Coordinates of N, CA and C in Angstrom, one line a residue:
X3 N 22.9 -27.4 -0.6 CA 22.5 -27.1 -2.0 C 21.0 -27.2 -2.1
X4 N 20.2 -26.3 -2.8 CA 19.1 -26.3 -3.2 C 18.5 -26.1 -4.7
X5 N 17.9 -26.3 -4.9 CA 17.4 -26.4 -6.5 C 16.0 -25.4 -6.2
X6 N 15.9 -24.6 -6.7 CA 14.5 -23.6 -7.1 C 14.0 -23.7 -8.5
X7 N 12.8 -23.9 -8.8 CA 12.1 -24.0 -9.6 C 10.8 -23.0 -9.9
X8 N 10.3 -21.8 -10.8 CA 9.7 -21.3 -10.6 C 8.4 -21.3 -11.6
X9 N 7.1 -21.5 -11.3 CA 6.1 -21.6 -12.3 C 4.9 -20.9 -12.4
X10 N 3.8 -20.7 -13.4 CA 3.1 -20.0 -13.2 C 3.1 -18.7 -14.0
X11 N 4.2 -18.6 -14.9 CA 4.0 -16.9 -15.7 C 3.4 -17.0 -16.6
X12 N 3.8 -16.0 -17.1 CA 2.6 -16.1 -18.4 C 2.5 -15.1 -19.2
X13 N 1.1 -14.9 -20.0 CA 0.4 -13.5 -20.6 C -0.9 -12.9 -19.5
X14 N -0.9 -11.8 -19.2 CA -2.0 -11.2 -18.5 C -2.4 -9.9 -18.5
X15 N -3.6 -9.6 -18.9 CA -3.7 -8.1 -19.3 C -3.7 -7.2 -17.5
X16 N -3.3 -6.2 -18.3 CA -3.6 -5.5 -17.3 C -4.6 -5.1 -16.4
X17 N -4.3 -4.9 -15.5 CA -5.6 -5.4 -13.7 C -6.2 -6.8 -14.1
X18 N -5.2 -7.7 -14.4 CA -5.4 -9.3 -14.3 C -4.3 -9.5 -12.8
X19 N -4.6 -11.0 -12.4 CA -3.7 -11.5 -11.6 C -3.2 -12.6 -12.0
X20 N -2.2 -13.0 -11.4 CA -1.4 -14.6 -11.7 C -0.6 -14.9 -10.1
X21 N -0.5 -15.9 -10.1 CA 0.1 -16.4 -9.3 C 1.3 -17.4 -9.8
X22 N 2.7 -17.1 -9.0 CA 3.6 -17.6 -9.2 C 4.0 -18.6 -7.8
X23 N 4.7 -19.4 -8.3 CA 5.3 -20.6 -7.7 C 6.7 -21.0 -7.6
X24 N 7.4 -21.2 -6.6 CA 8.4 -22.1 -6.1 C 8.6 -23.1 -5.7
X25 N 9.3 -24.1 -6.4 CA 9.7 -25.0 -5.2 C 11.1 -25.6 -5.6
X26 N 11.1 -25.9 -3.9 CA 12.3 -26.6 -3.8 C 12.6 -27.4 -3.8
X27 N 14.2 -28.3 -3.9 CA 14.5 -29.4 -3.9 C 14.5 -30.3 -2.5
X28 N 14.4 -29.6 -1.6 CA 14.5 -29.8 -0.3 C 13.7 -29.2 0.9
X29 N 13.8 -29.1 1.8 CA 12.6 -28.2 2.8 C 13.5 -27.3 3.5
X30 N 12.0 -26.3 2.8 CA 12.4 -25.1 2.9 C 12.9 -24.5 4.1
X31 N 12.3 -25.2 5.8 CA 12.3 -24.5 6.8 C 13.4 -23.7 7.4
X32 N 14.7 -24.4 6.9 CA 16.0 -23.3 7.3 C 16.2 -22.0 6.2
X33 N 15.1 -22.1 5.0 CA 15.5 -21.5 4.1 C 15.1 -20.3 4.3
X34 N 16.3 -19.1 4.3 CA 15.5 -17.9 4.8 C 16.5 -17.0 4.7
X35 N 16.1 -15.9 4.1 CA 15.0 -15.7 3.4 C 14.6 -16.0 2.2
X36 N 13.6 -16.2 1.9 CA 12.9 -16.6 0.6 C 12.4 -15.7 -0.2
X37 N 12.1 -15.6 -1.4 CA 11.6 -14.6 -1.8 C 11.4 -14.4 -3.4
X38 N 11.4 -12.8 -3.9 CA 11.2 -13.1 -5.4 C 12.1 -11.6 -6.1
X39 N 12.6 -11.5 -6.7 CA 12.7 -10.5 -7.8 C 12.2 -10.4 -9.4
X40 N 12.9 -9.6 -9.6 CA 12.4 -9.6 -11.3 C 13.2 -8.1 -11.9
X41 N 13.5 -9.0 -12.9 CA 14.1 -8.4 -13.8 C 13.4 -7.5 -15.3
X42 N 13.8 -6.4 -15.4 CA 13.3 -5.8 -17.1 C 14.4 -5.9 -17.7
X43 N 14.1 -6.4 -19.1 CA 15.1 -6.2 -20.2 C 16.3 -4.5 -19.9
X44 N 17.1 -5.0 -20.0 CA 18.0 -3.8 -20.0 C 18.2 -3.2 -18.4
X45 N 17.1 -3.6 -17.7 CA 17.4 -3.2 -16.0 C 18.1 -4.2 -15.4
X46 N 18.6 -3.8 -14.0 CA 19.0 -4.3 -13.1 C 17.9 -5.5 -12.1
X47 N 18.2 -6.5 -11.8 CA 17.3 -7.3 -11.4 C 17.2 -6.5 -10.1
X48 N 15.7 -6.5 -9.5 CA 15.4 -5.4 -8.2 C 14.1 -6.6 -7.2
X49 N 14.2 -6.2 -6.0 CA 13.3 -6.9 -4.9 C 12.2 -6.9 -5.5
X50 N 11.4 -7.9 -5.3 CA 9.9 -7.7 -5.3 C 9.0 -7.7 -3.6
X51 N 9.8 -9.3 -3.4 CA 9.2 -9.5 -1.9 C 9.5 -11.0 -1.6
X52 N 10.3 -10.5 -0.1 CA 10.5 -11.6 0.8 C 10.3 -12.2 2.0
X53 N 10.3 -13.2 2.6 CA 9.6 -13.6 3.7 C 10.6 -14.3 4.4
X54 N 10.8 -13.5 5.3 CA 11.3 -14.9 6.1 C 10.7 -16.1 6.9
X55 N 12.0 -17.2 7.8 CA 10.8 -18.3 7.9 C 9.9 -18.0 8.9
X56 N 10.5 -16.5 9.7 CA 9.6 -16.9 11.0 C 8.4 -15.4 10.4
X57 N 8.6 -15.6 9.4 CA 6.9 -14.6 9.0 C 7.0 -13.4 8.6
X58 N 8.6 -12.8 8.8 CA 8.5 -11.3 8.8 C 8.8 -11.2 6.9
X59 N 8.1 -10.3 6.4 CA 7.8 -10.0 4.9 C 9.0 -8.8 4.7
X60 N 8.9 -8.5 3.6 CA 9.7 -7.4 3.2 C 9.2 -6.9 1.5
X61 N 8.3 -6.2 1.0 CA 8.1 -5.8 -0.4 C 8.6 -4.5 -0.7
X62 N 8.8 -4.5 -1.8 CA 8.7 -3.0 -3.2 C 7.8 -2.5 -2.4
X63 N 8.0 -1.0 -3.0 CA 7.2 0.2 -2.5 C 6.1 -0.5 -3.6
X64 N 6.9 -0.3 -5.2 CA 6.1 -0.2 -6.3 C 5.0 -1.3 -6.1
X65 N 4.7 -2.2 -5.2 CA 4.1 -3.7 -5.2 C 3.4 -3.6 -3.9
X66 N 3.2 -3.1 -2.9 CA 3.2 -2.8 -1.5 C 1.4 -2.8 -1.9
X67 N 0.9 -3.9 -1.2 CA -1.1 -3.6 -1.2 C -1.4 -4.3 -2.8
X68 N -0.5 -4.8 -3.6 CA -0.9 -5.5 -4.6 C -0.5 -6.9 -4.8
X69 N 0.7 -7.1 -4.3 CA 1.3 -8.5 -4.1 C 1.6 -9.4 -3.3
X70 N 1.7 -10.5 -2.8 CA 1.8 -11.3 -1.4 C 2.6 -12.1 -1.5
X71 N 3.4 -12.1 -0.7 CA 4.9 -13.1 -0.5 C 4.3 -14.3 0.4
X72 N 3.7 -15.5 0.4 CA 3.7 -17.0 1.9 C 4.5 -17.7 1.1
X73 N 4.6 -18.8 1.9 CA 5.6 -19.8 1.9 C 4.6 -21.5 2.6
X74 N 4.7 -22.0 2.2 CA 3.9 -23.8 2.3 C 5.6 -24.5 2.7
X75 N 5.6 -24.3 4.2 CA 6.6 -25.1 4.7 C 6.8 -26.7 4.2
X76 N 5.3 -27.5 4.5 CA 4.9 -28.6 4.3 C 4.8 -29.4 2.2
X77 N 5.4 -27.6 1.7 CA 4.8 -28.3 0.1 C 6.8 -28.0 -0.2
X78 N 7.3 -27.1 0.5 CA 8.5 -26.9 0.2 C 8.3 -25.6 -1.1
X79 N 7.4 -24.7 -0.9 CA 7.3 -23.7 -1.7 C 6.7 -22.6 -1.7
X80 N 7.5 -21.4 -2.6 CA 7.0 -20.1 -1.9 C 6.4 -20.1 -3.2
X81 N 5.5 -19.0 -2.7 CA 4.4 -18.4 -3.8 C 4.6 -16.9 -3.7
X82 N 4.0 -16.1 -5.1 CA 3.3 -14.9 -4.7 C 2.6 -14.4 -6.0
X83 N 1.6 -14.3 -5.1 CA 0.2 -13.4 -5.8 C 0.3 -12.1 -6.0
X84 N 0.1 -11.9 -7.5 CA 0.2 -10.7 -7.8 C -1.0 -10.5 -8.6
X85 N -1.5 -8.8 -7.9 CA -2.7 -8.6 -8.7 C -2.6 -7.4 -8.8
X86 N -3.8 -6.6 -10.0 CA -4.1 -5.2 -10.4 C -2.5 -5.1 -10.8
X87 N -2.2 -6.1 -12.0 CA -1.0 -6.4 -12.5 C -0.5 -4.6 -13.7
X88 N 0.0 -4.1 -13.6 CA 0.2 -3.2 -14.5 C 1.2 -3.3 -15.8
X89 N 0.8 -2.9 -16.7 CA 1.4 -2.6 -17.9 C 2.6 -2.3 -18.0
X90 N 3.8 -3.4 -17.6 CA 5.2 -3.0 -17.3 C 5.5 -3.7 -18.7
X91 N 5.2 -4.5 -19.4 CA 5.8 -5.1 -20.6 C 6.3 -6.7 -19.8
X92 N 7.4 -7.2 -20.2 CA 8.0 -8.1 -19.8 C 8.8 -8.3 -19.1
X93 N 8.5 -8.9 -17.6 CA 9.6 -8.9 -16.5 C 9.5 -10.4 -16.4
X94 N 11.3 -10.5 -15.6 CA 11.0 -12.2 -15.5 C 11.3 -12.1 -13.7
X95 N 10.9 -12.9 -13.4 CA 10.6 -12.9 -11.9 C 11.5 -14.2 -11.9
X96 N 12.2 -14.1 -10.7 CA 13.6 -14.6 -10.2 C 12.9 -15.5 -8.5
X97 N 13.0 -16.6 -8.1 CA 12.6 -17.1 -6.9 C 14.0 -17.1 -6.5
X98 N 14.4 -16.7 -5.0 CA 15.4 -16.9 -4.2 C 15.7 -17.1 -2.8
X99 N 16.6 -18.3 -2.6 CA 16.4 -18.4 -1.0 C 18.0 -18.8 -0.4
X100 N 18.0 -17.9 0.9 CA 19.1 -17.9 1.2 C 19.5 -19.2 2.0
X101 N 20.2 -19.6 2.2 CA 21.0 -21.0 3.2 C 22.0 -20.7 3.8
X102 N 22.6 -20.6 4.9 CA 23.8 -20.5 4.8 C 24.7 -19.1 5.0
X103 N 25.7 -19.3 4.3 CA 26.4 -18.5 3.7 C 26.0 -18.1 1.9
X104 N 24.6 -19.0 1.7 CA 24.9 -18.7 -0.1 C 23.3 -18.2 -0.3
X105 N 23.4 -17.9 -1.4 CA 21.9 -17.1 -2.1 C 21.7 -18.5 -3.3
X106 N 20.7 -19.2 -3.0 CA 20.4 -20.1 -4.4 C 19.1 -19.2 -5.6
X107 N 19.8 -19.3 -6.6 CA 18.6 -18.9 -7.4 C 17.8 -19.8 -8.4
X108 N 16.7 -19.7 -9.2 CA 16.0 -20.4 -10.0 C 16.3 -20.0 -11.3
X109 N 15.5 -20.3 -12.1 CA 16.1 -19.6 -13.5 C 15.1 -18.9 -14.1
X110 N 13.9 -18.5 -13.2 CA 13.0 -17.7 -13.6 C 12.0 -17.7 -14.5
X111 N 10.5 -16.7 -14.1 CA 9.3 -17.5 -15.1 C 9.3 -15.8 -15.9
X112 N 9.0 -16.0 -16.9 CA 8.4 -14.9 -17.5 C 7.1 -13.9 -17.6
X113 N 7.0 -13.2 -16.8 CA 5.5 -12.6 -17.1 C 5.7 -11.3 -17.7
X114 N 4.2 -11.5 -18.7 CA 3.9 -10.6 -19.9 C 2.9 -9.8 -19.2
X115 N 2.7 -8.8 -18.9 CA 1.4 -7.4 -18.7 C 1.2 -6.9 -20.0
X116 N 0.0 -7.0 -20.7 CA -0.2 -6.5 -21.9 C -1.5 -6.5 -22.6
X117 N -2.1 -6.0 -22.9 CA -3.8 -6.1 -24.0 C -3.6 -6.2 -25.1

């Protein structure tokens, strides 16, 4: 069992950056993959970007050269930097890490793109 925690959202205009935060209840090192999604009102929740533990990445086209998936073995938490943020409205971004046989999720931070 793991507990995810996600922080760091917000309000940010657009071509602002923020960085978001995970962590876990436990350490993360078997945890893998790790990673992030995000949901729009009315969409289906979709990939943002994941890492596994031994480094290999996986992002969105739509996000590919703007956003960065690492992981702080030692803090027990994944990050990702997202920048030249665009004017999507309100997505909530989802932290997730697999164990096992199971997918644990967080309950997600909210970020606003907006002027």
């Amino acid at each position: 069992q793991v507990q995810l925690v996600e922080s760091g959202g917000g309000l940010v205009q657009p071509g602002g950056s923020l960085r978001l935060s995970c962590a876990a209840s436990r350490s993360i090192f078997s945890i893998s993959p790790m990673g992030w999604y995000r949901q729009a009102p009315g969409k289906k929740r979709e990939l943002v970007a994941t890492m596994t533990r031994g480094g290999i990445v996986n992002y969105a086209e739509s996000v590919k050269g703007r956003f960065t998936v690492s992981r702080d073995n030692a803090k027990n938490t994944v990050y990702l930097q997202m920048n030249s943020l665009k004017p999507d409205g309100a997505d909530i971004y989802y932290c997730e890490g697999g164990l096992g046989a199971s997918d644990y999720w967080g309950k997600g931070a909210k970020v606003t793109v907006s002027s």
